[in-house]
Tab-separated table of C-alpha atoms and ligand atoms in Angstrom:
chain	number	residue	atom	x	y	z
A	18	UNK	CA	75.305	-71.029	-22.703
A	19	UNK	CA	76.540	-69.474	-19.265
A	20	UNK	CA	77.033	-70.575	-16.098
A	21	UNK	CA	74.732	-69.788	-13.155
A	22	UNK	CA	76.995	-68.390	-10.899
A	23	UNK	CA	76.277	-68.598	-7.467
A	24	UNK	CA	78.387	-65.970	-4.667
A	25	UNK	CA	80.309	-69.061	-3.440
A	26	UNK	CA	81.265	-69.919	-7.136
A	27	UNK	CA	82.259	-66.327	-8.321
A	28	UNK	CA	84.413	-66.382	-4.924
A	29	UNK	CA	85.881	-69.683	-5.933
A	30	UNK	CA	86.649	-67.999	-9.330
A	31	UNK	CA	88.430	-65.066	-8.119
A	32	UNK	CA	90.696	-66.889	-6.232
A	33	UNK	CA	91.220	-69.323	-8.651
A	34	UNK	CA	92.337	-66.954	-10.664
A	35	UNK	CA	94.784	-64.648	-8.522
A	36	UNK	CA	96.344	-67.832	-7.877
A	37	UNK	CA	96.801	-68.667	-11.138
A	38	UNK	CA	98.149	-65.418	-12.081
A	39	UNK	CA	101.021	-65.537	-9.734
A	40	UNK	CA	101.629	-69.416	-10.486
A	41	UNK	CA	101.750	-70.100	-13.809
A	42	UNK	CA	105.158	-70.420	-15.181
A	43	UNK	CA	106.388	-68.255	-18.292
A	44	UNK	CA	108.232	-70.651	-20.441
A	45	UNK	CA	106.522	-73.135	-22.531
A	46	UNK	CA	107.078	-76.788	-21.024
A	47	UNK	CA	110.445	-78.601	-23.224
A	48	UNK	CA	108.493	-80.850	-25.973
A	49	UNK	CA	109.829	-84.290	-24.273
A	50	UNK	CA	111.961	-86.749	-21.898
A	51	UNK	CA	113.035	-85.778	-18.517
A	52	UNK	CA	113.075	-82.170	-18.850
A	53	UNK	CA	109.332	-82.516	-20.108
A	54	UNK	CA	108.735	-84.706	-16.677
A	55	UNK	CA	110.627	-82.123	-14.354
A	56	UNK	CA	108.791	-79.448	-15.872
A	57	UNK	CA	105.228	-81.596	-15.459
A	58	UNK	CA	106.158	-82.828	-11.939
A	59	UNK	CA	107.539	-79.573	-10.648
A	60	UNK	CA	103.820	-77.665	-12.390
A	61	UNK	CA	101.714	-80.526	-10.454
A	62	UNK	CA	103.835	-79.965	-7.491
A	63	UNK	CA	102.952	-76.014	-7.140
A	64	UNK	CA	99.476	-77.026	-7.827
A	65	UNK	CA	99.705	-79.646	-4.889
A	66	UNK	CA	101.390	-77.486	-2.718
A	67	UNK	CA	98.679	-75.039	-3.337
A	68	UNK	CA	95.646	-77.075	-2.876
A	69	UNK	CA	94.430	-77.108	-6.542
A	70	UNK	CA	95.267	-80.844	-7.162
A	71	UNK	CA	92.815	-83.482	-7.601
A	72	UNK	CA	89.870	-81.285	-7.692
A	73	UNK	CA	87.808	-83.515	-9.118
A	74	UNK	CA	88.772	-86.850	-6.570
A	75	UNK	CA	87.312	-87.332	-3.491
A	76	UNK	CA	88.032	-85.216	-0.482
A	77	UNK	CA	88.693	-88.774	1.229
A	78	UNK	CA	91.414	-89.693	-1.345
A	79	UNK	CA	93.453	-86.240	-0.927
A	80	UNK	CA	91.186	-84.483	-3.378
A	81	UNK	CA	89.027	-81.597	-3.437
A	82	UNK	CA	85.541	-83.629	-4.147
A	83	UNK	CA	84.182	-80.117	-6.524
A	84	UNK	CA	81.178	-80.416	-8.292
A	85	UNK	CA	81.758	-80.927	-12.287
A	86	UNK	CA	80.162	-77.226	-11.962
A	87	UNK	CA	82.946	-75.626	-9.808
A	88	UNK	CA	85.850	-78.179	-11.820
A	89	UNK	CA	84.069	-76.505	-15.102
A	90	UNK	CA	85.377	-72.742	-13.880
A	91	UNK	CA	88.332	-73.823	-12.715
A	92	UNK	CA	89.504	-75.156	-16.110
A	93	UNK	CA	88.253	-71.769	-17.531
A	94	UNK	CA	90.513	-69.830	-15.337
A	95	UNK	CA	93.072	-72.293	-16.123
A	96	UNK	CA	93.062	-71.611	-20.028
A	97	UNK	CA	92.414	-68.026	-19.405
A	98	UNK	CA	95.620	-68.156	-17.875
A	99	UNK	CA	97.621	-69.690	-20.210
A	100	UNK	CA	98.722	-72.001	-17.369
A	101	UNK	CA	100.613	-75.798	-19.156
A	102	UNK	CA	98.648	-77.981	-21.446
A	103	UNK	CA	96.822	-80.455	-19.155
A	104	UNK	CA	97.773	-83.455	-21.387
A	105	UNK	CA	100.944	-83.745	-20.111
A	106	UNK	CA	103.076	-86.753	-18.445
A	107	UNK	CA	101.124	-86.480	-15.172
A	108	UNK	CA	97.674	-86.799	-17.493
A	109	UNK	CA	97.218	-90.211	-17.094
A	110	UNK	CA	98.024	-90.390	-13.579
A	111	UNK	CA	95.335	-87.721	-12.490
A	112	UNK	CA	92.925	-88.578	-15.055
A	113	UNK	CA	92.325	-92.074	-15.675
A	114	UNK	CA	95.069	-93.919	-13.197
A	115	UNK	CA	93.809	-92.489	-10.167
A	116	UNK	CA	90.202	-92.651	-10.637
A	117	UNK	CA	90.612	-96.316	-11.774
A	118	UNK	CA	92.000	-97.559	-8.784
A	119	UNK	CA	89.517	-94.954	-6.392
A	120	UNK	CA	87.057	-96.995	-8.139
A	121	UNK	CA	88.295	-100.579	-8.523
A	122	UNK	CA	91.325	-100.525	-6.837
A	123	UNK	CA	92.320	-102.361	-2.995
A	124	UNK	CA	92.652	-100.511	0.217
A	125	UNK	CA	96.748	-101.136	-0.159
A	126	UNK	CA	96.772	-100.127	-4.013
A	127	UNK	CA	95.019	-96.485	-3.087
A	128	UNK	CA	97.343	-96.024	0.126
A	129	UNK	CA	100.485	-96.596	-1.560
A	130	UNK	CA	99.951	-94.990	-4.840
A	131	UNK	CA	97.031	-92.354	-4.902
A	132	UNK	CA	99.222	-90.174	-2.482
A	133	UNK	CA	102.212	-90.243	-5.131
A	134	UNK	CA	99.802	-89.691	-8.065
A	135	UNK	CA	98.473	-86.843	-6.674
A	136	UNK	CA	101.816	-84.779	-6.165
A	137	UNK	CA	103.763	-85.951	-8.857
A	138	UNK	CA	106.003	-88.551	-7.490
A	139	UNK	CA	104.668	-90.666	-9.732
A	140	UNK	CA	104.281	-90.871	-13.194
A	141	UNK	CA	101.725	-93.005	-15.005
A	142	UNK	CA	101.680	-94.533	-18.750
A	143	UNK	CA	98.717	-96.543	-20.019
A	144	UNK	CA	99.441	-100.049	-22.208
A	145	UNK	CA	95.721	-100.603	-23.912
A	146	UNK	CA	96.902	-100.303	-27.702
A	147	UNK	CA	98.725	-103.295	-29.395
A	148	UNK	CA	99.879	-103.912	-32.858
A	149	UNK	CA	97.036	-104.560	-34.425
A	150	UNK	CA	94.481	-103.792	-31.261
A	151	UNK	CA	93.739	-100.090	-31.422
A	152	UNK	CA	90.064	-99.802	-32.069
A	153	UNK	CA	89.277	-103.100	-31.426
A	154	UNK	CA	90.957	-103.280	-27.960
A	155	UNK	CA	89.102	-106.501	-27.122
A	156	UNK	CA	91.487	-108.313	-29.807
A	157	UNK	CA	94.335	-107.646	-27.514
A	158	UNK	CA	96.896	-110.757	-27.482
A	159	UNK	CA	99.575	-109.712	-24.622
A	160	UNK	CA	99.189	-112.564	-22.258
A	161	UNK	CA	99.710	-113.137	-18.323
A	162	UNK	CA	100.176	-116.373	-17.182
A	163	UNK	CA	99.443	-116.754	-14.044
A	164	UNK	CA	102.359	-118.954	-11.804
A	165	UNK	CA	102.063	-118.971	-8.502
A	166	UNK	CA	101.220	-115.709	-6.406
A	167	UNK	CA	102.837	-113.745	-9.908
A	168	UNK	CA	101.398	-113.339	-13.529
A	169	UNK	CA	103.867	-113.857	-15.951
A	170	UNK	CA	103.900	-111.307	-18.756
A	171	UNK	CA	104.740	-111.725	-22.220
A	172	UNK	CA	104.028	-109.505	-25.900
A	173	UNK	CA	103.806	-106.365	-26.718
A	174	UNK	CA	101.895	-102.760	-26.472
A	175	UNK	CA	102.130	-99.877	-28.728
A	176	UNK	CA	101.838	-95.943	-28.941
A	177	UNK	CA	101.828	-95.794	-24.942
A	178	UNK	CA	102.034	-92.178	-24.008
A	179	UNK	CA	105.191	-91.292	-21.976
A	180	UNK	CA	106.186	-95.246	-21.225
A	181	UNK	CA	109.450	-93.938	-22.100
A	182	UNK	CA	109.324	-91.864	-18.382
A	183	UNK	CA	106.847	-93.340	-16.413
A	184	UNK	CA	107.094	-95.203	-13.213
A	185	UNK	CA	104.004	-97.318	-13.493
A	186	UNK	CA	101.669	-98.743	-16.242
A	187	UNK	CA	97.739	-98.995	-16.668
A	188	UNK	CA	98.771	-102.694	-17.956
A	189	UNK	CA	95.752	-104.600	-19.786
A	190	UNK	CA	96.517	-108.405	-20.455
A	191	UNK	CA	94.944	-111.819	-21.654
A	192	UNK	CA	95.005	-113.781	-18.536
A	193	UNK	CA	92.715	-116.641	-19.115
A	194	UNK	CA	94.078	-119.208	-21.239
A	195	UNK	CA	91.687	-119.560	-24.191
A	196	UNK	CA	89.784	-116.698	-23.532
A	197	UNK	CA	88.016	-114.627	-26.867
A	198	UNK	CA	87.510	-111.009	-26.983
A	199	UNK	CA	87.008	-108.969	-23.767
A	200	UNK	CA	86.569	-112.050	-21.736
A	201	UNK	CA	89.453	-113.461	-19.379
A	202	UNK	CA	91.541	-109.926	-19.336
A	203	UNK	CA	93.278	-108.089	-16.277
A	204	UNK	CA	93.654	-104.614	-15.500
A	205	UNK	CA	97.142	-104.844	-13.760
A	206	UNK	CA	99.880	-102.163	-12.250
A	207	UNK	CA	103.010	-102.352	-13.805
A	208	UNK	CA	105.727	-101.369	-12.223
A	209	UNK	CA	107.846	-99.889	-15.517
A	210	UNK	CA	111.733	-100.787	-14.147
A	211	UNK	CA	110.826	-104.491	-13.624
A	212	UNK	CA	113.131	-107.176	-15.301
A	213	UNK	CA	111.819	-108.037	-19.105
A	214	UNK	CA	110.657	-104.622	-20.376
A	215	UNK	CA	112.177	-102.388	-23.140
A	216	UNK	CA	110.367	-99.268	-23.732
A	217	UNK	CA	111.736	-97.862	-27.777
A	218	UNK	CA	110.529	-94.512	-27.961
A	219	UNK	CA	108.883	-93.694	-31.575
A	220	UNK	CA	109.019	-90.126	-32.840
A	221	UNK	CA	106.053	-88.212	-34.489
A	222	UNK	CA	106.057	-86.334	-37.374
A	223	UNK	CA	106.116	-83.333	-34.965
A	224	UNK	CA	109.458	-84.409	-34.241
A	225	UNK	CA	109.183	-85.552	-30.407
A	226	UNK	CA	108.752	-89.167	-28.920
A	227	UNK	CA	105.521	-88.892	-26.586
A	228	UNK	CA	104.827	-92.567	-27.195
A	229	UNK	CA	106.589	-95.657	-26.914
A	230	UNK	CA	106.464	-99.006	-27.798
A	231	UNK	CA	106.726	-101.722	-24.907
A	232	UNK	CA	107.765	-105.082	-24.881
A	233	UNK	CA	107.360	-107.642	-22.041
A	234	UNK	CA	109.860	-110.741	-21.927
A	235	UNK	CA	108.268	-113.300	-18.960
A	236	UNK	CA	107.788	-110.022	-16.463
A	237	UNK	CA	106.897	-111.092	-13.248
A	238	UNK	CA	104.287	-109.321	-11.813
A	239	UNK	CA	102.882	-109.897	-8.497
A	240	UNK	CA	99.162	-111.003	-8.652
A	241	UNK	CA	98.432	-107.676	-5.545
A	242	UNK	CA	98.786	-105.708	-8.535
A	243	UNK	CA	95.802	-106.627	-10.575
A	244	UNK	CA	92.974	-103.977	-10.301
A	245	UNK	CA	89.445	-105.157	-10.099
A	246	UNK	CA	89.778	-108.433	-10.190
A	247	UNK	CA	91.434	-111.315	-11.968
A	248	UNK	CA	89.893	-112.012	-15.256
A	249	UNK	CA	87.728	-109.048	-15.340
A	250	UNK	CA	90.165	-106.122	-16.724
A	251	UNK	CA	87.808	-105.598	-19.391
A	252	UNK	CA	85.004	-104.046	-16.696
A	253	UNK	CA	88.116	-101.998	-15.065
A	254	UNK	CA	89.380	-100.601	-18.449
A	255	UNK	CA	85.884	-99.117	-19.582
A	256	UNK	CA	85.816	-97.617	-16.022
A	257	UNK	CA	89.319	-96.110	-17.169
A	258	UNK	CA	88.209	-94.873	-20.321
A	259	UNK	CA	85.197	-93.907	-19.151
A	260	UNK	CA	87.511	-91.242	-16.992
A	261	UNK	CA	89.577	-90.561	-19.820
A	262	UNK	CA	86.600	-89.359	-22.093
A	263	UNK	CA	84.327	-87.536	-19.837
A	264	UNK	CA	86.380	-84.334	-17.452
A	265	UNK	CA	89.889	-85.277	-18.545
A	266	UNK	CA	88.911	-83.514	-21.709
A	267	UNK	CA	87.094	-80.436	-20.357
A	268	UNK	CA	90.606	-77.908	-20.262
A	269	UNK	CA	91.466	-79.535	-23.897
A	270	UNK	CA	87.717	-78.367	-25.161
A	271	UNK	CA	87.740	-74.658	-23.001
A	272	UNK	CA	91.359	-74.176	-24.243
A	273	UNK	CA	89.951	-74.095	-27.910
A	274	UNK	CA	88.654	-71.138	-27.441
A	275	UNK	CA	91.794	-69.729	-26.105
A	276	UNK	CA	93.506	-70.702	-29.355
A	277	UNK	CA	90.942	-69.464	-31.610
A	278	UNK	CA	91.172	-66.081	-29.996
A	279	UNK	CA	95.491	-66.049	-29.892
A	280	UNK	CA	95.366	-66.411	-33.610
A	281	UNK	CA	92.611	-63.549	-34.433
A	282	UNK	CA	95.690	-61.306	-32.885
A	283	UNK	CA	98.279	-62.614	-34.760
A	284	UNK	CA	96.217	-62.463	-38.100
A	285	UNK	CA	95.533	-59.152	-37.785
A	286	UNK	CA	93.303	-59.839	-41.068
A	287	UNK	CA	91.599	-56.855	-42.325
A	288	UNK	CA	87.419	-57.134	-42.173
A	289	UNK	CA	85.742	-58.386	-44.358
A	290	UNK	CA	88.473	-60.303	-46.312
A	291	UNK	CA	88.493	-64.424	-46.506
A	292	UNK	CA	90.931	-64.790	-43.338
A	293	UNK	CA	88.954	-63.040	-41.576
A	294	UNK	CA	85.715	-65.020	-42.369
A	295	UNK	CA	87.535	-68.189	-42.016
A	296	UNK	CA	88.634	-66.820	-38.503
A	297	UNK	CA	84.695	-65.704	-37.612
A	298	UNK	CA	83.731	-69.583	-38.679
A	299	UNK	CA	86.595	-70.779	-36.042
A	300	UNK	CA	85.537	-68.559	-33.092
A	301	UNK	CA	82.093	-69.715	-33.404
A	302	UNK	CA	82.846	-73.418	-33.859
A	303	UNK	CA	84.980	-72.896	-31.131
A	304	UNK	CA	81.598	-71.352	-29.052
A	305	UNK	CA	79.674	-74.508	-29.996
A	306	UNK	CA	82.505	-76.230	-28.752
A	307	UNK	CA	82.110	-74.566	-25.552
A	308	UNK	CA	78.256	-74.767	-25.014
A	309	UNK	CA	79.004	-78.661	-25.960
A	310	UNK	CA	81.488	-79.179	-23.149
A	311	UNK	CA	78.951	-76.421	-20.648
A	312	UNK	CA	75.675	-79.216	-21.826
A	313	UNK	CA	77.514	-82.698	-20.968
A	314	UNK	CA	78.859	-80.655	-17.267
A	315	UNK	CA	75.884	-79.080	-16.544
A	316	UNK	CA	73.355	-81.752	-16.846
A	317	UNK	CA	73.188	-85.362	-17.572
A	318	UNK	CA	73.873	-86.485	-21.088
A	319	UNK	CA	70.958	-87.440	-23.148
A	320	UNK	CA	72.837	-90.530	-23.957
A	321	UNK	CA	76.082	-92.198	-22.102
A	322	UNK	CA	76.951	-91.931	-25.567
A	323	UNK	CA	76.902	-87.662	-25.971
A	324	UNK	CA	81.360	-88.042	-25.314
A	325	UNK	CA	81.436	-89.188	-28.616
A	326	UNK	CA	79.677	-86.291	-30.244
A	327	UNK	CA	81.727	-83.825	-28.463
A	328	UNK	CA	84.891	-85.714	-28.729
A	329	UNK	CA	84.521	-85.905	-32.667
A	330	UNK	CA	83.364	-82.130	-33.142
A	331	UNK	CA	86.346	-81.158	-31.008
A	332	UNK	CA	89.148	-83.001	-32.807
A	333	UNK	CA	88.350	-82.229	-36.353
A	334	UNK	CA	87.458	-78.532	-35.036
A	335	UNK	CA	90.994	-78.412	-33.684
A	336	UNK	CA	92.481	-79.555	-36.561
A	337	UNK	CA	91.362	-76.727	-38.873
A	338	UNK	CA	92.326	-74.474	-36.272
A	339	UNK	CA	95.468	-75.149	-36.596
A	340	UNK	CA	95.333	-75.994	-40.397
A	341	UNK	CA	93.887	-71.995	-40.819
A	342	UNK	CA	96.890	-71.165	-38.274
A	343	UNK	CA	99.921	-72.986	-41.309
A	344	UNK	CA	97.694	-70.946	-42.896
A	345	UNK	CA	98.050	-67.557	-41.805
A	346	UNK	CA	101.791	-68.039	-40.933
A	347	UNK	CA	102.865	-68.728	-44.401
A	348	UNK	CA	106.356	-69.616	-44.995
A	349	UNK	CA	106.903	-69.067	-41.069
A	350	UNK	CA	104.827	-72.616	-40.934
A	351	UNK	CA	107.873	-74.104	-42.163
A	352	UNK	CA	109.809	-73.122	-39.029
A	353	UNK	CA	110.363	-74.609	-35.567
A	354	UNK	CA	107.519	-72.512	-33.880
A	355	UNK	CA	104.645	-73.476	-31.070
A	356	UNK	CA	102.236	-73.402	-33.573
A	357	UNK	CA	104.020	-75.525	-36.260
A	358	UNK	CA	104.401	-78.070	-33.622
A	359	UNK	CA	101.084	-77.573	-32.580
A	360	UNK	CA	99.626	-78.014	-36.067
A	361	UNK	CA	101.774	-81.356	-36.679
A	362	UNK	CA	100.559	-82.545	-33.342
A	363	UNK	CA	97.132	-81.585	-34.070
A	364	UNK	CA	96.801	-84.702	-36.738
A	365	UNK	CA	96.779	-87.224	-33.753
A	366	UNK	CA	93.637	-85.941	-32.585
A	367	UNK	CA	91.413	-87.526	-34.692
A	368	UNK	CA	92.922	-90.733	-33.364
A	369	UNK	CA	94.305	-90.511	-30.188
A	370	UNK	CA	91.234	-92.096	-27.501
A	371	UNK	CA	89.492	-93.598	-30.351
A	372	UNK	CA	89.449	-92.697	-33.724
A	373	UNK	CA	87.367	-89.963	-36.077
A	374	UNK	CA	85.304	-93.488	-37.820
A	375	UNK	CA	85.140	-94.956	-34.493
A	376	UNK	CA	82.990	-91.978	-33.215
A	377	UNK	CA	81.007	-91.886	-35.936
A	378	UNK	CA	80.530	-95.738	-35.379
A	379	UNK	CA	79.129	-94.790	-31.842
A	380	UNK	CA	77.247	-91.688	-32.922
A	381	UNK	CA	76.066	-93.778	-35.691
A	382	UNK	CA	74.559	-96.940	-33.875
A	383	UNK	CA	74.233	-96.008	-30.440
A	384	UNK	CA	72.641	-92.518	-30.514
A	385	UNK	CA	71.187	-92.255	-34.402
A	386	UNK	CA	69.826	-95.821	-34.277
A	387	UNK	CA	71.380	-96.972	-37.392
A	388	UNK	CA	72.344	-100.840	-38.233
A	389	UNK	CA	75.223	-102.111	-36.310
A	390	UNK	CA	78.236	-102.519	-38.758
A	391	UNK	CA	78.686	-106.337	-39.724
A	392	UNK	CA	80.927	-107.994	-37.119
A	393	UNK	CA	83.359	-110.616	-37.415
B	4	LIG	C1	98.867	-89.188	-29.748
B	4	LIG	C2	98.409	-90.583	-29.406
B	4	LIG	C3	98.567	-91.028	-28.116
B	4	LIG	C4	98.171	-92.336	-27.799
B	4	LIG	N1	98.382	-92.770	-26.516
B	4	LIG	C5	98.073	-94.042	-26.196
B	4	LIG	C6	98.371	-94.539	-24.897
B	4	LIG	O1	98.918	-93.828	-24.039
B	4	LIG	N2	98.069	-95.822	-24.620
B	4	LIG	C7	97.464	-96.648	-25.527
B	4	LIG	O2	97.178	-97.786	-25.187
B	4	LIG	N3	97.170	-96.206	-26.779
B	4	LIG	C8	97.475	-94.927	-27.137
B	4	LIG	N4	97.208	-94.478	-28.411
B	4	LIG	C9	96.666	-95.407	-29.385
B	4	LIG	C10	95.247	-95.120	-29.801
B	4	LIG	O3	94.347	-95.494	-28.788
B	4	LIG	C11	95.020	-95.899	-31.103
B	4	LIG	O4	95.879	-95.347	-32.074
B	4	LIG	C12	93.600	-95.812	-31.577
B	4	LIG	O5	92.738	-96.489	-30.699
B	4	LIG	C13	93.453	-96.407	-32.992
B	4	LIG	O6	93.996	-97.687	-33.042
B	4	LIG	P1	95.055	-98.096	-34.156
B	4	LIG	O7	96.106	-97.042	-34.202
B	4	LIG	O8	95.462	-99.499	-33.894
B	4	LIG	O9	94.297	-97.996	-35.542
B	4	LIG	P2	93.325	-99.099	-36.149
B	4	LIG	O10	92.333	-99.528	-35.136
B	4	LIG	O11	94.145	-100.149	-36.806
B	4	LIG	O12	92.587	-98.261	-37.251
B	4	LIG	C14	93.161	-97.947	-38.523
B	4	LIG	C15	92.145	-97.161	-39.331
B	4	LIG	O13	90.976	-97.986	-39.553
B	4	LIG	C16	89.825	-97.335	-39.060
B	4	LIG	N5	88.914	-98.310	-38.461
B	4	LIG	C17	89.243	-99.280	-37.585
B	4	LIG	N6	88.130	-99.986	-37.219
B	4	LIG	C18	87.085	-99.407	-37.877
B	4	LIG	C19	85.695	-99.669	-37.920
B	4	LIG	N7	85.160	-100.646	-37.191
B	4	LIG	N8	84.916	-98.864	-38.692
B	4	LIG	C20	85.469	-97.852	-39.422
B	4	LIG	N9	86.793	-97.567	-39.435
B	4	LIG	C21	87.590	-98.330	-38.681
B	4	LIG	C22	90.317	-96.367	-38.001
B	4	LIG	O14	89.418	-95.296	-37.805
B	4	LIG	C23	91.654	-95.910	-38.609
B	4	LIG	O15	91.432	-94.896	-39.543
B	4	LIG	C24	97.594	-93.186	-28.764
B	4	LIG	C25	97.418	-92.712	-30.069
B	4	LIG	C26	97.849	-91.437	-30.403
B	4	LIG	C27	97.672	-90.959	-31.815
C-alpha cells in the first residue's frame, strides 16, 4: 500500500526530511529520571522551535492542523531518521493530555496549559490504572470528595508512566458518593507537587523506573480543574484513550519497520539459512504492519473498533522482533545493550494501553460478532 503523493506532499516530505537530518540528536536519550526529561524537553523544544510540534492539533491551539495523510509522512521521515522514540515523557502531554482538554477542556484550562504542553514546559503523567483496575478501569475506587469549591482526593493509582517527573496528572476519580462502574467519575488536572502525594517509582525488569505508583492523602484539588464536567470523567477518559490508540501510535507502528531492517544488517545471516527465513517472516509482518497503520490513516475504519486489530498485531509482532533480535545476539543478549533493553521492554507491549486478551475481547465481540463474555 503507497501513498498518493501529491506535489505539495512530496514538498512537505523533502523538507521534512532535511530538517530532520540536521536535527536529530546522535546519542540515544538516558533510559530515565531527569536526564531522560532534559533530554525529552530539550528534543520537543528543537521541534517547537522549528515548527514541527503539534502537527496533528489545531492550527488555533498552536498546532499545525495536517491531515492524518501529511502527519502519516511525517512520522515516516521521522523513523527514517532515526530521530528519539516518540513514547517518551512528553508522550502523554502531546498525545492524549492535549487533545483531551482541546476537546473537553475550558477556555482557561487550554490558555494556561496547551501553550506549555506544546513546548515542553510541561510534563504530563496519566493516573487511569489502580490496584486492581487495569482492564476493568470502570472498577476504579480512588475517590474525590467534593468540599466546597475543592475535591478532596484520597487512594491510590498504579503503573503511571513518568509520575515520578511530571508536572501534571490526567487524574480519573470516583466523585459521586455511591456511584457503580463508570458512572459518577471525574476527569481532573492534577497538579503533581500538591500537598498529600507520594509518587514510589517501581523498576522493570529492564532495569529503569518509567512508572510509578501514586498515592493521594486528602489532596485538595480545586474543582476549575475537572475536565468535562463533574461526574462525567468516564465520557472524557474514552475521549483520552480514544487519542491514545488512534495517531499516538502511528511512529511506534512505521518505526517497526525501521527495526526489522537494523537487524537484517547486524545478522548478516547467510541466504537461505533459518535466520535468514525467520528475518524474511519479520520484514514482511513488519509490511503488513505498515499497510495496517497506511488502511486505518488513509480511510475510515471499517469498524471504530479496527485500533484493536492493529494494536494487537503490532505488539505481539514487536515482541518476536525483538525475541529473534536475543536471538541473533547470542551471549551479547546478556549484556547492557539497546537491544537487550529493548527486548526486556518489549514484554510490556502486550499490556501497556490494554492488554493482548483484552484486544482479542474487542476483536472478538465487537468486530467478529461473537457472544459477549459473561459479566459480573
Ligand atoms: C509499560 C506500561 C505503561 C503503563 N502506563 C500507564 C500509565 O501511564 N497510566 C495508567 O493509568 N496505566 C498505565 N499502565 C497500566 C496498564 O493500562 C494496565 O497494566 C493494563 O490496562 C492492564 O491492567 P492490569 O495490569 O491491572 O492487569 P489486569 O487487568 O489485572 O489483568 C491481568 C491479566 O488478566 C487478563 N484479563 C483481565 N481481564 C480479562 C478479561 N475480561 N478477559 C480475558 N483476560 C482478562 C489480562 O489480559 C492480564 O493478562 C501501563 C502499563 C504498562 C505495562
Amino acid at each position: 500500500m503507497k501513498l498518493d503523493e501529491t506535489e505539495e506532499m512530496r514538498d512537505f516530505r523533502m523538507t521534512a526530511r532535511t530538517w530532520l537530518d540536521t536535527h536529530v540528536p546522535e546519542e540515544r536519550p538516558p533510559a530515565e529520571g531527569a536526564a531522560s526529561r532534559e533530554f525529552a524537553t530539550a528534543w520537543l523544544g528543537a521541534l517547537h522551535e522549528g515548527g514541527w510540534a503539534g502537527l496533528a492539533w489545531p492550527e488555533d491551539y498552536g498546532g499545525k492542523g495536517l491531515s492524518p495523510e501529511t502527519l502519516l509522512i511525517w512520522y515516516e521521515e521521522y523513523v527514517r531518521a532515526r530521530a528519539p522514540s516518540t513514547l517518551d515523557c512528553t508522550f502523554v502531554a502531546l498525545n492524549h493530555a492535549g487533545p483531551t482538554l482541546i476537546a473537553c477542556g475550558s477556555d482557561a484550562q487550554k490558555a494556561f496549559h496547551l501553550p506549555r504542553i506544546l513546548d515542553g514546559r510541561a510534563i504530563w503523567c496519566q493516573g487511569f490504572s489502580e490496584p486492581g483496575s487495569g482492564s476493568d478501569l470502570a472498577s476504579l475506587k480512588t475517590t474525590g470528595r467534593v468540599e466546597g469549591d475543592h475535591l478532596v482526593v484520597n487512594g491510590q493509582k498504579i503503573w503511571s508512566s513518568f509520575a515520578d517527573i511530571a508536572q501534571y496528572q490526567e487524574l480519573l476519580i470516583r466523585t459521586e458518593p455511591g456511584s457503580k462502574r463508570h458512572k459518577g467519575l471525574s476527569w481532573v488536572i492534577c497538579d503533581m507537587s500538591l500537598p498529600g502525594i507520594t509518587v514510589r517509582p517501581i523498576k522493570n525488569m529492564a532495569g529503569v523506573s518509567h512508572f510509578a505508583e501514586v498515592f493521594y492523602d486528602d489532596v485538595r484539588i480545586p474543582l476549575t480543574e475537572v475536565v468535562g464536567g463533574l461526574h462525567n470523567g468516564w465520557a472524557t477518559a474514552m475521549t483520552t484513550l480514544g487519542f491514545e490508540r488512534r495517531t499516538a501510535a502511528m511512529a511506534l507502528q512505521l518505526e517497526l519497520s525501521v527495526k526489522i531492517e537494523e537487524l537484517i544488517e547486524m545478522a548478516g545471516a547467510a541466504p537461505r539459512s533459518a535466520v535468514s527465513e525467520t528475518l524474511c517472516d519479520l520484514r514482511a509482518e513488519a509490511a503488513a504492519i505498515r499497510a495496517m497503520t497506511y488502511r486505518t490513516v488513509l480511510r475510515e475504519p471499517e469498524t471504530p473498533f479496527d485500533g484493536s486489530l492493529v494494536r494487537l498485531a503490532f505488539a505481539e509482532l514487536a515482541q518476536r522482533i525483538h525475541r529473534a533480535a536475543a536471538d541473533i545476539l547470542g551471549p551479547e543478549a546478556l549484556t547492557d545493550g539497546p537491544w537487550t533493553h529493548d527486548y526486556l521492554e518489549s514484554y510490556s507491549e502486550t499490556i501497556a494501553g490494554g492488554t493482548a486478551e483484552i484486544q482479542r475481547n474487542i476483536i472478538g465481540e465487537r468486530i467478529l460478532g461473537l457472544p459477549r463474555e459473561a459479566r459480573a
